[in-house]
Structures are given as C-alpha cells and as structure tokens.
Amino acid sequence: MNPFVGRRTGAKGVLFGALLSVLALGVWLPACSAQDGKMTKSDPNKVLAVVNGKSITEGEVRNAATTELQQVQRECQQNEHNLLESKVKQMVQDQMVEAEAKAKGVTKEQLIADGTKAPAVSDADVDKFYNDNKAQIPPTMTKEQVAPRIKQYLEQQKQAEGKQKFYDTLEAKYKADYRMEPIRVPVESAGFPAQGPTSAPITIVEFSDFQCPFCSRLKPELEQVKAKYGDKVRIVFRQFPLAMHQNAQKAAEAALCANDQGKFWQMHDAMFTDQAGLTPDALKAKAKTIGLNTETFAACLDADKHTKEIQADMAAGSAAGVQGTPAMFVNGRFINGAVPVDDITKVIDEELKHSAGSGSAKSK
C-alpha cells in the first residue's frame, strides 16, 4: 500500500487484527468450543443479578445480547480459521523449502536468502515514486524529507514481491494444493435488485448506504468487476442506511420506489453521483430526470412504503456481521470496506477456480 495513502478497512478489520494478535499471545478471549466451534455451554436459569428482589437470569441476558454474542461467535470462528490457515501455509512452505534445499544441496537458510533476495532500490525508483504520488504527499514535506520513507517502503515492497515469487515458484514445482475452505456466511440474494444472471457462478451481495462516501468509492470498482467478468458475476444490492447519515433512510426508500417502476439502477447511479442531493425534494427531482412517473414515486416516498423492507435488510446485514458500509459477501465470503478492485477480483478468481473444481458455493 502507498505509504502516504490510507485505505478504509473499517473498525471491524482493525478489531480482527487485534484479536488475532491477542490469540497468538495466548491471552483470554470470549470462549469458543474447540470441538464444535460453538460458544461454551450456559445455564439459562443461572441468576446473574438480583435487583429490587427480582432475579435476572443468564438466559434473559443472552437473549438481550443476541446480536453481540453472534458477533463474538463470528470473531472466534474467524480467528480460529485465520490461525489454521496461517499454520497450513507455514507447514507447506517449510516442507517445500526442505525438499528444494535438499535437491540443491544447500541449507534451508541459504536457499531462502538466495531465493528471496530483492533488487536494490535506486534513486531513480525513489524519484519515480515521488513524482507519481506527489499529489498525495503533504505539501509541507520536501522531497529530501520523504525520500528515506519512500525508499524504505519500496524496499519492503520489493522484498515482499520477491518472497511471494519464491514461494509461488516452489508451489508450482511441488504442486502445493491448499484445500482449506474459506469461511462463508449465508446471505440471502433472491428477490433483491440485481445485475447479472441468476446462473452466474459468482454472487456478490452488497450492503450499502447511498449517503456513505466510501460506498460511492466502491461503485467504480464494481463497474470494473462487471466489465471484467460479464455474466460470470451477479451483483445484488441490499440496503444498510446508517443512522449517522440523515438522508440515507429516504435515499434507500427512493431506490426501492424507483425499483417499483423498474429503474432501481438508474436511481442508484443518480444518487451515488450526487450524494449531496438526497433530500426528499432532491430525490423527487432525480425521479423526474430518470423518467419515473413522478406522482407515483412521490406518493411512494412520502408514504414510507418500503420501510419494513429496509429494516429487514439491515437486520439481515447485522446478523451476517455487517457493522458499517460498504460491506460485501462474495459467494458468502465477507469483504469489509471500500477495498480496491484487486482485492475483489482475487476472491472472485479463487471462487471461479473453486467452482470449476468442485461446484460453486454461492449465497442463497
């Protein structure tokens, strides 16, 4: 990642990283059963508190904390999966290095040092990076001030690329076949606004907010996905208006009111193009621009016709682990935030390979 350009990963991405670090250190976390991946057993009748002579039982507390407990459960499962996946990769790499070192008659340490050696970063490399990214660098910082940081970043990048190429070569030679299934979350995709055929091997379910600036950044990335994969991908849109965005709820209703007239995606595009214009009056003006029956649209919007559908979308998103927008599920695989298109296509390519080998595992 560019050392001067941040990427929104969302609080959940940070949380997962922190939790994984804690797990690696062996510190206590909310318990998951090692046998079946479920939360540890509880006693619903156990009294956890008494106030004014009335008992509060564990069952009552767990019912009140259902959403939070589901989130803890998902995090435990994700942490366990991450650890196992990392360990599998490490064990595969160790075996490949051992075999290759033996074949070449060198030590494993020497093989790795030779195989992952990266080319030196030149002044020309630093100059090119500086010129290409000058707009992203604070104007108060001179080239001389940022050059050491740029060089360090480019060195790390080259080292990472060299290491990846080294292990990719070994994986091809020794036919490494990773068979660990990714975690998939069942997310309903039928009956919602969608682009692409229902027979597509890849289904992307997007939970989004029309007033969210990060959601608008994801739109061109998904356009690239559609252009690259065509009928292999189906994109499904579900509503997740955040309370912090005062116009998001009405915008979500407007999208579904437009959907009633067969123009969901036209309204979708119009709202993301002009996120400052999402008041009811502005939405009605957009309806006219995209050729809707304005009287029918206005009546739909003013009557809050689709409120229950939006609430159902948000409940489904929360149950699946969505805490912010945008959030996507690619064949059930969770992607959080406005990620670059390469992050999305990586998962799609893996899913297409998986589909070709053993049948797809799409969202419902």
PDB file of N, CA, C and O in Angstrom, residues 205-247:
ATOM      1  N   VAL A 205     -23.208  -9.973  -2.841  1.00  0.00           N
ATOM      2  CA  VAL A 205     -24.288  -9.276  -2.141  1.00  0.00           C
ATOM      3  C   VAL A 205     -23.665  -8.082  -1.436  1.00  0.00           C
ATOM      4  O   VAL A 205     -22.804  -8.239  -0.568  1.00  0.00           O
ATOM      5  N   GLU A 206     -24.091  -6.897  -1.851  1.00  0.00           N
ATOM      6  CA  GLU A 206     -23.544  -5.654  -1.304  1.00  0.00           C
ATOM      7  C   GLU A 206     -24.553  -5.011  -0.358  1.00  0.00           C
ATOM      8  O   GLU A 206     -25.715  -4.814  -0.707  1.00  0.00           O
ATOM      9  N   PHE A 207     -24.112  -4.679   0.839  1.00  0.00           N
ATOM     10  CA  PHE A 207     -24.906  -3.880   1.773  1.00  0.00           C
ATOM     11  C   PHE A 207     -24.330  -2.466   1.736  1.00  0.00           C
ATOM     12  O   PHE A 207     -23.134  -2.271   1.974  1.00  0.00           O
ATOM     13  N   SER A 208     -25.204  -1.490   1.448  1.00  0.00           N
ATOM     14  CA  SER A 208     -24.666  -0.159   1.164  1.00  0.00           C
ATOM     15  C   SER A 208     -25.596   0.945   1.655  1.00  0.00           C
ATOM     16  O   SER A 208     -26.767   0.716   1.971  1.00  0.00           O
ATOM     17  N   ASP A 209     -25.044   2.147   1.689  1.00  0.00           N
ATOM     18  CA  ASP A 209     -25.715   3.350   2.174  1.00  0.00           C
ATOM     19  C   ASP A 209     -25.458   4.436   1.130  1.00  0.00           C
ATOM     20  O   ASP A 209     -24.311   4.761   0.830  1.00  0.00           O
ATOM     21  N   PHE A 210     -26.529   5.008   0.579  1.00  0.00           N
ATOM     22  CA  PHE A 210     -26.378   5.963  -0.525  1.00  0.00           C
ATOM     23  C   PHE A 210     -25.732   7.288  -0.106  1.00  0.00           C
ATOM     24  O   PHE A 210     -25.275   8.036  -0.962  1.00  0.00           O
ATOM     25  N   GLN A 211     -25.672   7.566   1.188  1.00  0.00           N
ATOM     26  CA  GLN A 211     -25.024   8.793   1.637  1.00  0.00           C
ATOM     27  C   GLN A 211     -23.584   8.551   2.100  1.00  0.00           C
ATOM     28  O   GLN A 211     -22.850   9.492   2.380  1.00  0.00           O
ATOM     29  N   CYS A 212     -23.181   7.294   2.150  1.00  0.00           N
ATOM     30  CA  CYS A 212     -21.846   6.932   2.625  1.00  0.00           C
ATOM     31  C   CYS A 212     -20.803   7.237   1.546  1.00  0.00           C
ATOM     32  O   CYS A 212     -20.879   6.696   0.443  1.00  0.00           O
ATOM     33  N   PRO A 213     -19.806   8.089   1.834  1.00  0.00           N
ATOM     34  CA  PRO A 213     -18.807   8.426   0.804  1.00  0.00           C
ATOM     35  C   PRO A 213     -17.963   7.224   0.383  1.00  0.00           C
ATOM     36  O   PRO A 213     -17.541   7.129  -0.766  1.00  0.00           O
ATOM     37  N   PHE A 214     -17.732   6.296   1.309  1.00  0.00           N
ATOM     38  CA  PHE A 214     -16.953   5.110   0.968  1.00  0.00           C
ATOM     39  C   PHE A 214     -17.723   4.192   0.018  1.00  0.00           C
ATOM     40  O   PHE A 214     -17.132   3.517  -0.823  1.00  0.00           O
ATOM     41  N   CYS A 215     -19.042   4.193   0.167  1.00  0.00           N
ATOM     42  CA  CYS A 215     -19.875   3.375  -0.725  1.00  0.00           C
ATOM     43  C   CYS A 215     -19.790   3.891  -2.159  1.00  0.00           C
ATOM     44  O   CYS A 215     -19.765   3.107  -3.114  1.00  0.00           O
ATOM     45  N   SER A 216     -19.750   5.194  -2.309  1.00  0.00           N
ATOM     46  CA  SER A 216     -19.647   5.752  -3.664  1.00  0.00           C
ATOM     47  C   SER A 216     -18.302   5.402  -4.292  1.00  0.00           C
ATOM     48  O   SER A 216     -18.190   5.237  -5.504  1.00  0.00           O
ATOM     49  N   ARG A 217     -17.262   5.258  -3.462  1.00  0.00           N
ATOM     50  CA  ARG A 217     -15.946   4.878  -3.973  1.00  0.00           C
ATOM     51  C   ARG A 217     -15.925   3.422  -4.454  1.00  0.00           C
ATOM     52  O   ARG A 217     -15.103   3.059  -5.296  1.00  0.00           O
ATOM     53  N   LEU A 218     -16.799   2.614  -3.891  1.00  0.00           N
ATOM     54  CA  LEU A 218     -16.834   1.206  -4.298  1.00  0.00           C
ATOM     55  C   LEU A 218     -17.521   1.031  -5.650  1.00  0.00           C
ATOM     56  O   LEU A 218     -17.242   0.070  -6.369  1.00  0.00           O
ATOM     57  N   LYS A 219     -18.394   1.950  -6.005  1.00  0.00           N
ATOM     58  CA  LYS A 219     -19.162   1.827  -7.243  1.00  0.00           C
ATOM     59  C   LYS A 219     -18.279   1.630  -8.478  1.00  0.00           C
ATOM     60  O   LYS A 219     -18.500   0.685  -9.252  1.00  0.00           O
ATOM     61  N   PRO A 220     -17.255   2.466  -8.724  1.00  0.00           N
ATOM     62  CA  PRO A 220     -16.426   2.232  -9.913  1.00  0.00           C
ATOM     63  C   PRO A 220     -15.642   0.924  -9.854  1.00  0.00           C
ATOM     64  O   PRO A 220     -15.345   0.324 -10.892  1.00  0.00           O
ATOM     65  N   GLU A 221     -15.327   0.465  -8.639  1.00  0.00           N
ATOM     66  CA  GLU A 221     -14.629  -0.817  -8.511  1.00  0.00           C
ATOM     67  C   GLU A 221     -15.534  -1.960  -8.984  1.00  0.00           C
ATOM     68  O   GLU A 221     -15.093  -2.878  -9.700  1.00  0.00           O
ATOM     69  N   LEU A 222     -16.806  -1.897  -8.608  1.00  0.00           N
ATOM     70  CA  LEU A 222     -17.743  -2.927  -9.041  1.00  0.00           C
ATOM     71  C   LEU A 222     -18.046  -2.820 -10.531  1.00  0.00           C
ATOM     72  O   LEU A 222     -18.332  -3.827 -11.189  1.00  0.00           O
ATOM     73  N   GLU A 223     -17.978  -1.615 -11.075  1.00  0.00           N
ATOM     74  CA  GLU A 223     -18.137  -1.463 -12.523  1.00  0.00           C
ATOM     75  C   GLU A 223     -17.005  -2.196 -13.248  1.00  0.00           C
ATOM     76  O   GLU A 223     -17.220  -2.835 -14.287  1.00  0.00           O
ATOM     77  N   GLN A 224     -15.800  -2.106 -12.699  1.00  0.00           N
ATOM     78  CA  GLN A 224     -14.670  -2.832 -13.288  1.00  0.00           C
ATOM     79  C   GLN A 224     -14.870  -4.341 -13.188  1.00  0.00           C
ATOM     80  O   GLN A 224     -14.513  -5.081 -14.107  1.00  0.00           O
ATOM     81  N   VAL A 225     -15.431  -4.772 -12.085  1.00  0.00           N
ATOM     82  CA  VAL A 225     -15.714  -6.202 -11.915  1.00  0.00           C
ATOM     83  C   VAL A 225     -16.692  -6.679 -12.982  1.00  0.00           C
ATOM     84  O   VAL A 225     -16.483  -7.721 -13.614  1.00  0.00           O
ATOM     85  N   LYS A 226     -17.749  -5.901 -13.196  1.00  0.00           N
ATOM     86  CA  LYS A 226     -18.742  -6.281 -14.211  1.00  0.00           C
ATOM     87  C   LYS A 226     -18.122  -6.313 -15.603  1.00  0.00           C
ATOM     88  O   LYS A 226     -18.402  -7.220 -16.403  1.00  0.00           O
ATOM     89  N   ALA A 227     -17.275  -5.326 -15.884  1.00  0.00           N
ATOM     90  CA  ALA A 227     -16.646  -5.278 -17.205  1.00  0.00           C
ATOM     91  C   ALA A 227     -15.704  -6.456 -17.415  1.00  0.00           C
ATOM     92  O   ALA A 227     -15.611  -7.002 -18.523  1.00  0.00           O
ATOM     93  N   LYS A 228     -15.019  -6.869 -16.373  1.00  0.00           N
ATOM     94  CA  LYS A 228     -14.042  -7.946 -16.497  1.00  0.00           C
ATOM     95  C   LYS A 228     -14.695  -9.323 -16.581  1.00  0.00           C
ATOM     96  O   LYS A 228     -14.270 -10.174 -17.377  1.00  0.00           O
ATOM     97  N   TYR A 229     -15.739  -9.561 -15.779  1.00  0.00           N
ATOM     98  CA  TYR A 229     -16.284 -10.914 -15.658  1.00  0.00           C
ATOM     99  C   TYR A 229     -17.618 -11.125 -16.375  1.00  0.00           C
ATOM    100  O   TYR A 229     -18.033 -12.273 -16.570  1.00  0.00           O
ATOM    101  N   GLY A 230     -18.285 -10.053 -16.766  1.00  0.00           N
ATOM    102  CA  GLY A 230     -19.531 -10.190 -17.514  1.00  0.00           C
ATOM    103  C   GLY A 230     -20.568 -11.046 -16.806  1.00  0.00           C
ATOM    104  O   GLY A 230     -20.867 -10.848 -15.623  1.00  0.00           O
ATOM    105  N   ASP A 231     -21.101 -12.033 -17.516  1.00  0.00           N
ATOM    106  CA  ASP A 231     -22.180 -12.869 -16.985  1.00  0.00           C
ATOM    107  C   ASP A 231     -21.721 -13.870 -15.931  1.00  0.00           C
ATOM    108  O   ASP A 231     -22.541 -14.630 -15.403  1.00  0.00           O
ATOM    109  N   LYS A 232     -20.446 -13.868 -15.614  1.00  0.00           N
ATOM    110  CA  LYS A 232     -19.967 -14.769 -14.554  1.00  0.00           C
ATOM    111  C   LYS A 232     -20.275 -14.214 -13.162  1.00  0.00           C
ATOM    112  O   LYS A 232     -20.133 -14.914 -12.165  1.00  0.00           O
ATOM    113  N   VAL A 233     -20.687 -12.933 -13.121  1.00  0.00           N
ATOM    114  CA  VAL A 233     -20.915 -12.271 -11.838  1.00  0.00           C
ATOM    115  C   VAL A 233     -22.318 -11.694 -11.763  1.00  0.00           C
ATOM    116  O   VAL A 233     -22.814 -11.103 -12.718  1.00  0.00           O
ATOM    117  N   ARG A 234     -22.953 -11.882 -10.634  1.00  0.00           N
ATOM    118  CA  ARG A 234     -24.253 -11.280 -10.327  1.00  0.00           C
ATOM    119  C   ARG A 234     -24.070 -10.402  -9.095  1.00  0.00           C
ATOM    120  O   ARG A 234     -23.564 -10.860  -8.067  1.00  0.00           O
ATOM    121  N   ILE A 235     -24.468  -9.144  -9.206  1.00  0.00           N
ATOM    122  CA  ILE A 235     -24.321  -8.201  -8.100  1.00  0.00           C
ATOM    123  C   ILE A 235     -25.706  -7.872  -7.543  1.00  0.00           C
ATOM    124  O   ILE A 235     -26.591  -7.417  -8.279  1.00  0.00           O
ATOM    125  N   VAL A 236     -25.873  -8.121  -6.267  1.00  0.00           N
ATOM    126  CA  VAL A 236     -27.145  -7.911  -5.576  1.00  0.00           C
ATOM    127  C   VAL A 236     -26.979  -6.764  -4.584  1.00  0.00           C
ATOM    128  O   VAL A 236     -25.985  -6.701  -3.852  1.00  0.00           O
ATOM    129  N   PHE A 237     -27.943  -5.856  -4.579  1.00  0.00           N
ATOM    130  CA  PHE A 237     -27.863  -4.679  -3.706  1.00  0.00           C
ATOM    131  C   PHE A 237     -28.877  -4.797  -2.574  1.00  0.00           C
ATOM    132  O   PHE A 237     -30.078  -5.014  -2.809  1.00  0.00           O
ATOM    133  N   ARG A 238     -28.385  -4.641  -1.339  1.00  0.00           N
ATOM    134  CA  ARG A 238     -29.273  -4.604  -0.175  1.00  0.00           C
ATOM    135  C   ARG A 238     -28.988  -3.339   0.635  1.00  0.00           C
ATOM    136  O   ARG A 238     -27.871  -2.828   0.642  1.00  0.00           O
ATOM    137  N   GLN A 239     -30.028  -2.854   1.294  1.00  0.00           N
ATOM    138  CA  GLN A 239     -29.970  -1.546   1.954  1.00  0.00           C
ATOM    139  C   GLN A 239     -29.380  -1.647   3.360  1.00  0.00           C
ATOM    140  O   GLN A 239     -29.706  -2.553   4.119  1.00  0.00           O
ATOM    141  N   PHE A 240     -28.522  -0.671   3.687  1.00  0.00           N
ATOM    142  CA  PHE A 240     -27.993  -0.589   5.048  1.00  0.00           C
ATOM    143  C   PHE A 240     -27.735   0.880   5.393  1.00  0.00           C
ATOM    144  O   PHE A 240     -26.596   1.298   5.615  1.00  0.00           O
ATOM    145  N   PRO A 241     -28.806   1.707   5.426  1.00  0.00           N
ATOM    146  CA  PRO A 241     -28.625   3.133   5.736  1.00  0.00           C
ATOM    147  C   PRO A 241     -28.197   3.329   7.186  1.00  0.00           C
ATOM    148  O   PRO A 241     -28.838   2.815   8.107  1.00  0.00           O
ATOM    149  N   LEU A 242     -27.134   4.045   7.382  1.00  0.00           N
ATOM    150  CA  LEU A 242     -26.618   4.267   8.725  1.00  0.00           C
ATOM    151  C   LEU A 242     -27.316   5.450   9.386  1.00  0.00           C
ATOM    152  O   LEU A 242     -27.608   6.458   8.744  1.00  0.00           O
ATOM    153  N   ALA A 243     -27.543   5.332  10.700  1.00  0.00           N
ATOM    154  CA  ALA A 243     -28.249   6.387  11.438  1.00  0.00           C
ATOM    155  C   ALA A 243     -27.482   7.705  11.407  1.00  0.00           C
ATOM    156  O   ALA A 243     -28.079   8.786  11.497  1.00  0.00           O
ATOM    157  N   MET A 244     -26.167   7.641  11.268  1.00  0.00           N
ATOM    158  CA  MET A 244     -25.350   8.855  11.257  1.00  0.00           C
ATOM    159  C   MET A 244     -25.559   9.690   9.998  1.00  0.00           C
ATOM    160  O   MET A 244     -25.163  10.854   9.955  1.00  0.00           O
ATOM    161  N   HIS A 245     -26.176   9.107   8.967  1.00  0.00           N
ATOM    162  CA  HIS A 245     -26.431   9.826   7.719  1.00  0.00           C
ATOM    163  C   HIS A 245     -27.914  10.189   7.650  1.00  0.00           C
ATOM    164  O   HIS A 245     -28.764   9.327   7.434  1.00  0.00           O
ATOM    165  N   GLN A 246     -28.215  11.456   7.807  1.00  0.00           N
ATOM    166  CA  GLN A 246     -29.609  11.884   7.985  1.00  0.00           C
ATOM    167  C   GLN A 246     -30.481  11.649   6.752  1.00  0.00           C
ATOM    168  O   GLN A 246     -31.700  11.512   6.875  1.00  0.00           O
ATOM    169  N   ASN A 247     -29.887  11.589   5.572  1.00  0.00           N
ATOM    170  CA  ASN A 247     -30.680  11.394   4.361  1.00  0.00           C
ATOM    171  C   ASN A 247     -30.626   9.962   3.818  1.00  0.00           C
ATOM    172  O   ASN A 247     -31.238   9.662   2.790  1.00  0.00           O
TER     173      ASN A 247
END
